[in-house]
């Protein structure tokens, strides 16, 4: 087998530079919360492929479901020749997302594609165009979702022009703005009403806990006040739960922590157990406002990905991975508190982060973790946040070993 060094050399003349990697090691195998690289080195995984392998890497039930489905049939295109597993995944999305109102769902390939479709649905259903997003937001890298995303470098730089009718409102960021949830919501609503006009707003789109933007947890009351404002204004409230969904934050969806019932929810990442699948689920009258044939795509809800999603969801239910996420929070948060260089420990469930002085410090701590065999990621508008997204099935032992590595790396000057 080629070594990481050899693969890195081959990569330089084959893979576009725009696609970069956190690790310079190349993966050979992975299981649960462990990765093994081609040089035989083992890593504890606090990244989960960016919040994807919540049920663990190569989770046995997912592997078996994928194998069995691939043997039956690999692809027909749901728009051409439909099959049961697509319907079943939609039923699961309807069942698991907050709100008991009548819902419908549709499946796609990636988070960005789900967000694009949620915006299409909201615009079609309301007959309005404006979409309100927030500071620090991340919604993807396609043209529309780049416009929805806040941070220019690396996501948007040189890639414009961007889609029109996107408006950015101030986010609740308690560490930086010191505002209560209702105060921060009033500030956002003021911007929306004065700069967009409530009658023009098709959708208010928000991550209940921001992911790439820095694991920003809005002050309590911010999300409910925005959802209430959207209802009054006749705008669609869309929760982007692509990173927060499917047990990651200690409940099936992060909206549930504040009792919010979004009109539409976008999902991806953890739902597929490692295979690419995404969904939009929400109020039947909004979803069904779109004409037949208005939504879809060749691969959306591919049968192998649907089989993986059903197996992942079953695993989450049976192992109660929402409770596991709460248990991870119970170990990580106290373990990270009281370290001098940490400005704030925040997050929920198995979506925990520390905000540090600056990007250089976060990069240095991450590099130390990597040297010590722990895979961690950074994030944040300012690049100064170190984030932890372990698989929800991680063993106590690996979690504590990983935490020790993080603590030791943070304690060094
Ligand atoms: N929305 C959120 C909240 C995300 O975290 C991400 C991915 N990090 C996306 C959208 C885009 O998902 P994808 O990369 O699958 O297109």
GROMACS .gro file of C-alpha atoms in nm, residues 86-364:
model
  279
   86UNK     CA    1  -3.741   0.652   0.004
   87UNK     CA    2  -4.094   0.663   0.144
   88UNK     CA    3  -3.973   0.513   0.473
   89UNK     CA    4  -3.699   0.776   0.516
   90UNK     CA    5  -3.958   1.050   0.455
   91UNK     CA    6  -4.184   0.889   0.718
   92UNK     CA    7  -3.895   0.888   0.964
   93UNK     CA    8  -3.819   1.256   0.898
   94UNK     CA    9  -4.186   1.339   0.956
   95UNK     CA   10  -4.194   1.134   1.275
   96UNK     CA   11  -3.868   1.262   1.426
   97UNK     CA   12  -3.877   1.638   1.355
   98UNK     CA   13  -4.053   1.869   1.603
   99UNK     CA   14  -4.423   1.942   1.542
  100UNK     CA   15  -4.719   1.709   1.511
  101UNK     CA   16  -4.880   1.902   1.221
  102UNK     CA   17  -4.916   1.735   0.884
  103UNK     CA   18  -4.582   1.715   0.705
  104UNK     CA   19  -4.423   1.603   0.382
  105UNK     CA   20  -4.056   1.539   0.300
  106UNK     CA   21  -3.825   1.518  -0.002
  107UNK     CA   22  -3.474   1.374  -0.028
  108UNK     CA   23  -3.155   1.515  -0.180
  109UNK     CA   24  -2.780   1.442  -0.187
  110UNK     CA   25  -2.608   1.704   0.022
  111UNK     CA   26  -2.676   1.964   0.285
  112UNK     CA   27  -2.636   2.249   0.039
  113UNK     CA   28  -2.887   2.089  -0.195
  114UNK     CA   29  -3.137   2.051   0.090
  115UNK     CA   30  -3.098   2.419   0.181
  116UNK     CA   31  -3.141   2.524  -0.184
  117UNK     CA   32  -3.462   2.324  -0.202
  118UNK     CA   33  -3.597   2.459   0.127
  119UNK     CA   34  -3.551   2.811  -0.014
  120UNK     CA   35  -3.719   2.710  -0.341
  121UNK     CA   36  -4.015   2.570  -0.148
  122UNK     CA   37  -4.047   2.875   0.079
  123UNK     CA   38  -4.035   3.114  -0.217
  124UNK     CA   39  -4.285   2.915  -0.415
  125UNK     CA   40  -4.526   2.875  -0.123
  126UNK     CA   41  -4.516   3.241  -0.016
  127UNK     CA   42  -4.478   3.407  -0.354
  128UNK     CA   43  -4.206   3.622  -0.189
  129UNK     CA   44  -3.834   3.639  -0.259
  130UNK     CA   45  -3.632   3.771   0.034
  131UNK     CA   46  -3.438   3.525   0.249
  132UNK     CA   47  -3.307   3.636   0.587
  133UNK     CA   48  -2.988   3.471   0.715
  134UNK     CA   49  -2.754   3.559   1.001
  135UNK     CA   50  -2.401   3.668   1.079
  136UNK     CA   51  -2.164   3.368   1.104
  137UNK     CA   52  -2.409   3.145   0.914
  138UNK     CA   53  -2.291   2.851   0.707
  139UNK     CA   54  -2.531   2.686   0.464
  140UNK     CA   55  -2.308   2.543   0.190
  141UNK     CA   56  -2.092   2.611  -0.114
  142UNK     CA   57  -2.330   2.612  -0.412
  143UNK     CA   58  -2.415   2.949  -0.563
  144UNK     CA   59  -2.729   3.012  -0.359
  145UNK     CA   60  -2.583   2.866  -0.040
  146UNK     CA   61  -2.260   3.066  -0.078
  147UNK     CA   62  -2.481   3.373  -0.077
  148UNK     CA   63  -2.648   3.244   0.240
  149UNK     CA   64  -2.312   3.172   0.404
  150UNK     CA   65  -2.147   3.462   0.586
  151UNK     CA   66  -1.773   3.404   0.574
  152UNK     CA   67  -1.590   3.513   0.262
  153UNK     CA   68  -1.262   3.324   0.311
  154UNK     CA   69  -1.243   3.045   0.206
  155UNK     CA   70  -1.605   2.990   0.103
  156UNK     CA   71  -1.690   3.285  -0.121
  157UNK     CA   72  -1.369   3.462  -0.219
  158UNK     CA   73  -1.360   3.519  -0.594
  159UNK     CA   74  -1.668   3.306  -0.658
  160UNK     CA   75  -1.928   3.579  -0.710
  161UNK     CA   76  -2.161   3.715  -0.828
  162UNK     CA   77  -2.390   3.568  -0.567
  163UNK     CA   78  -2.762   3.500  -0.575
  164UNK     CA   79  -2.976   3.806  -0.502
  165UNK     CA   80  -3.245   3.873  -0.239
  166UNK     CA   81  -3.039   3.744   0.054
  167UNK     CA   82  -3.032   3.969   0.364
  168UNK     CA   83  -2.811   3.924   0.669
  169UNK     CA   84  -2.931   3.999   1.022
  170UNK     CA   85  -2.727   4.009   1.343
  171UNK     CA   86  -2.698   3.677   1.526
  172UNK     CA   87  -2.721   3.625   1.899
  173UNK     CA   88  -2.361   3.558   2.008
  174UNK     CA   89  -2.368   3.586   2.388
  175UNK     CA   90  -1.988   3.589   2.439
  176UNK     CA   91  -1.950   3.882   2.202
  177UNK     CA   92  -2.274   4.082   2.227
  178UNK     CA   93  -2.379   4.026   2.588
  179UNK     CA   94  -2.745   4.051   2.486
  180UNK     CA   95  -3.029   3.836   2.618
  181UNK     CA   96  -3.216   3.624   2.364
  182UNK     CA   97  -3.515   3.860   2.339
  183UNK     CA   98  -3.283   4.163   2.309
  184UNK     CA   99  -3.081   4.000   2.030
  185UNK     CA  100  -3.403   3.898   1.855
  186UNK     CA  101  -3.537   4.253   1.875
  187UNK     CA  102  -3.211   4.378   1.719
  188UNK     CA  103  -3.244   4.125   1.433
  189UNK     CA  104  -3.614   4.197   1.379
  190UNK     CA  105  -3.540   4.570   1.362
  191UNK     CA  106  -3.290   4.509   1.080
  192UNK     CA  107  -3.534   4.282   0.898
  193UNK     CA  108  -3.828   4.520   0.925
  194UNK     CA  109  -3.629   4.830   0.831
  195UNK     CA  110  -3.402   4.685   0.562
  196UNK     CA  111  -3.611   4.407   0.407
  197UNK     CA  112  -3.975   4.468   0.499
  198UNK     CA  113  -4.176   4.199   0.671
  199UNK     CA  114  -4.411   4.157   0.375
  200UNK     CA  115  -4.117   4.068   0.148
  201UNK     CA  116  -3.966   3.791   0.358
  202UNK     CA  117  -4.013   3.442   0.213
  203UNK     CA  118  -3.799   3.272   0.476
  204UNK     CA  119  -3.595   3.319   0.789
  205UNK     CA  120  -3.321   3.056   0.770
  206UNK     CA  121  -3.109   2.975   1.074
  207UNK     CA  122  -2.890   2.706   1.230
  208UNK     CA  123  -3.028   2.650   1.584
  209UNK     CA  124  -2.665   2.616   1.691
  210UNK     CA  125  -2.424   2.752   1.431
  211UNK     CA  126  -2.174   2.498   1.302
  212UNK     CA  127  -1.892   2.626   1.082
  213UNK     CA  128  -1.949   2.978   1.215
  214UNK     CA  129  -1.814   2.881   1.557
  215UNK     CA  130  -2.060   2.657   1.745
  216UNK     CA  131  -2.245   2.971   1.844
  217UNK     CA  132  -2.534   2.889   2.078
  218UNK     CA  133  -2.783   3.177   2.070
  219UNK     CA  134  -2.903   3.315   2.403
  220UNK     CA  135  -3.221   3.143   2.528
  221UNK     CA  136  -3.531   3.303   2.382
  222UNK     CA  137  -3.363   3.423   2.058
  223UNK     CA  138  -3.489   3.138   1.840
  224UNK     CA  139  -3.847   3.132   1.980
  225UNK     CA  140  -3.878   3.508   1.930
  226UNK     CA  141  -3.761   3.482   1.567
  227UNK     CA  142  -3.992   3.189   1.500
  228UNK     CA  143  -4.279   3.389   1.646
  229UNK     CA  144  -4.189   3.693   1.434
  230UNK     CA  145  -4.178   3.476   1.119
  231UNK     CA  146  -4.520   3.333   1.197
  232UNK     CA  147  -4.669   3.680   1.240
  233UNK     CA  148  -4.501   3.808   0.922
  234UNK     CA  149  -4.619   3.511   0.714
  235UNK     CA  150  -4.256   3.407   0.651
  236UNK     CA  151  -4.138   3.045   0.653
  237UNK     CA  152  -3.913   2.962   0.950
  238UNK     CA  153  -3.647   2.719   0.829
  239UNK     CA  154  -3.417   2.545   1.077
  240UNK     CA  155  -3.097   2.426   0.913
  241UNK     CA  156  -3.033   2.117   1.126
  242UNK     CA  157  -2.778   1.967   0.889
  243UNK     CA  158  -2.506   1.971   1.154
  244UNK     CA  159  -2.724   1.977   1.470
  245UNK     CA  160  -2.978   1.712   1.371
  246UNK     CA  161  -3.009   1.342   1.439
  247UNK     CA  162  -2.912   1.326   1.806
  248UNK     CA  163  -2.594   1.534   1.775
  249UNK     CA  164  -2.702   1.792   2.036
  250UNK     CA  165  -2.871   1.550   2.276
  251UNK     CA  166  -3.215   1.545   2.119
  252UNK     CA  167  -3.331   1.431   1.777
  253UNK     CA  168  -3.320   1.795   1.665
  254UNK     CA  169  -3.171   2.103   1.832
  255UNK     CA  170  -3.493   2.301   1.773
  256UNK     CA  171  -3.652   2.084   2.041
  257UNK     CA  172  -3.430   2.232   2.315
  258UNK     CA  173  -3.621   2.558   2.289
  259UNK     CA  174  -3.957   2.405   2.201
  260UNK     CA  175  -3.947   2.538   1.845
  261UNK     CA  176  -4.148   2.377   1.568
  262UNK     CA  177  -3.986   2.503   1.245
  263UNK     CA  178  -4.203   2.522   0.933
  264UNK     CA  179  -3.925   2.346   0.740
  265UNK     CA  180  -3.618   2.155   0.860
  266UNK     CA  181  -3.313   2.070   0.648
  267UNK     CA  182  -3.118   1.756   0.739
  268UNK     CA  183  -2.811   1.572   0.608
  269UNK     CA  184  -2.480   1.458   0.763
  270UNK     CA  185  -2.562   1.225   1.056
  271UNK     CA  186  -2.885   1.099   0.902
  272UNK     CA  187  -2.704   0.887   0.642
  273UNK     CA  188  -2.461   0.702   0.867
  274UNK     CA  189  -2.180   0.805   0.630
  275UNK     CA  190  -2.361   0.784   0.297
  276UNK     CA  191  -2.465   1.100   0.113
  277UNK     CA  192  -2.830   1.180   0.175
  278UNK     CA  193  -3.019   1.493   0.277
  279UNK     CA  194  -3.377   1.595   0.332
  280UNK     CA  195  -3.625   1.878   0.359
  281UNK     CA  196  -3.922   1.811   0.584
  282UNK     CA  197  -4.200   2.036   0.703
  283UNK     CA  198  -4.553   2.167   0.678
  284UNK     CA  199  -4.752   1.980   0.417
  285UNK     CA  200  -4.915   2.296   0.283
  286UNK     CA  201  -4.571   2.448   0.211
  287UNK     CA  202  -4.406   2.133   0.075
  288UNK     CA  203  -4.709   2.052  -0.142
  289UNK     CA  204  -4.736   2.406  -0.277
  290UNK     CA  205  -4.474   2.306  -0.534
  291UNK     CA  206  -4.606   2.164  -0.864
  292UNK     CA  207  -4.537   1.800  -0.953
  293UNK     CA  208  -4.188   1.768  -1.100
  294UNK     CA  209  -4.070   2.093  -0.936
  295UNK     CA  210  -3.841   1.910  -0.691
  296UNK     CA  211  -3.601   1.624  -0.745
  297UNK     CA  212  -3.272   1.520  -0.900
  298UNK     CA  213  -3.113   1.205  -1.039
  299UNK     CA  214  -2.964   1.073  -0.716
  300UNK     CA  215  -3.175   1.231  -0.442
  301UNK     CA  216  -3.275   0.955  -0.199
  302UNK     CA  217  -3.064   0.695  -0.377
  303UNK     CA  218  -3.171   0.349  -0.253
  304UNK     CA  219  -2.831   0.259  -0.104
  305UNK     CA  220  -2.822   0.592   0.083
  306UNK     CA  221  -3.182   0.539   0.200
  307UNK     CA  222  -3.095   0.193   0.333
  308UNK     CA  223  -2.802   0.344   0.520
  309UNK     CA  224  -3.022   0.621   0.662
  310UNK     CA  225  -3.284   0.374   0.786
  311UNK     CA  226  -3.013   0.165   0.951
  312UNK     CA  227  -2.853   0.474   1.107
  313UNK     CA  228  -3.187   0.595   1.245
  314UNK     CA  229  -3.264   0.250   1.385
  315UNK     CA  230  -2.922   0.251   1.552
  316UNK     CA  231  -2.988   0.594   1.703
  317UNK     CA  232  -3.319   0.475   1.844
  318UNK     CA  233  -3.195   0.144   1.979
  319UNK     CA  234  -2.877   0.277   2.136
  320UNK     CA  235  -3.049   0.601   2.247
  321UNK     CA  236  -2.774   0.811   2.094
  322UNK     CA  237  -2.943   1.135   2.203
  323UNK     CA  238  -2.875   1.025   2.561
  324UNK     CA  239  -2.522   0.928   2.457
  325UNK     CA  240  -2.470   1.281   2.323
  326UNK     CA  241  -2.584   1.426   2.656
  327UNK     CA  242  -2.339   1.194   2.830
  328UNK     CA  243  -2.056   1.322   2.607
  329UNK     CA  244  -2.147   1.680   2.703
  330UNK     CA  245  -2.137   1.574   3.068
  331UNK     CA  246  -1.775   1.464   3.028
  332UNK     CA  247  -1.639   1.722   2.781
  333UNK     CA  248  -1.782   2.042   2.928
  334UNK     CA  249  -1.656   2.004   3.288
  335UNK     CA  250  -1.328   1.867   3.151
  336UNK     CA  251  -1.270   2.181   2.944
  337UNK     CA  252  -1.373   2.435   3.203
  338UNK     CA  253  -1.125   2.628   3.415
  339UNK     CA  254  -0.843   2.633   3.158
  340UNK     CA  255  -0.695   2.980   3.152
  341UNK     CA  256  -0.654   3.017   2.775
  342UNK     CA  257  -1.015   2.915   2.708
  343UNK     CA  258  -1.245   3.216   2.667
  344UNK     CA  259  -1.563   3.010   2.658
  345UNK     CA  260  -1.672   2.647   2.658
  346UNK     CA  261  -2.001   2.612   2.472
  347UNK     CA  262  -2.223   2.383   2.272
  348UNK     CA  263  -2.472   2.109   2.339
  349UNK     CA  264  -2.453   1.733   2.347
  350UNK     CA  265  -2.168   1.606   2.133
  351UNK     CA  266  -2.129   1.944   1.959
  352UNK     CA  267  -1.890   2.117   2.199
  353UNK     CA  268  -1.630   2.386   2.134
  354UNK     CA  269  -1.383   2.617   2.304
  355UNK     CA  270  -1.329   2.972   2.185
  356UNK     CA  271  -0.961   3.073   2.207
  357UNK     CA  272  -0.769   3.398   2.169
  358UNK     CA  273  -0.717   3.384   1.793
  359UNK     CA  274  -0.687   3.164   1.486
  360UNK     CA  275  -0.314   3.104   1.533
  361UNK     CA  276  -0.375   2.967   1.882
  362UNK     CA  277  -0.658   2.740   1.761
  363UNK     CA  278  -0.442   2.609   1.475
  364UNK     CA  279  -0.150   2.544   1.711
   0.00000   0.00000   0.00000
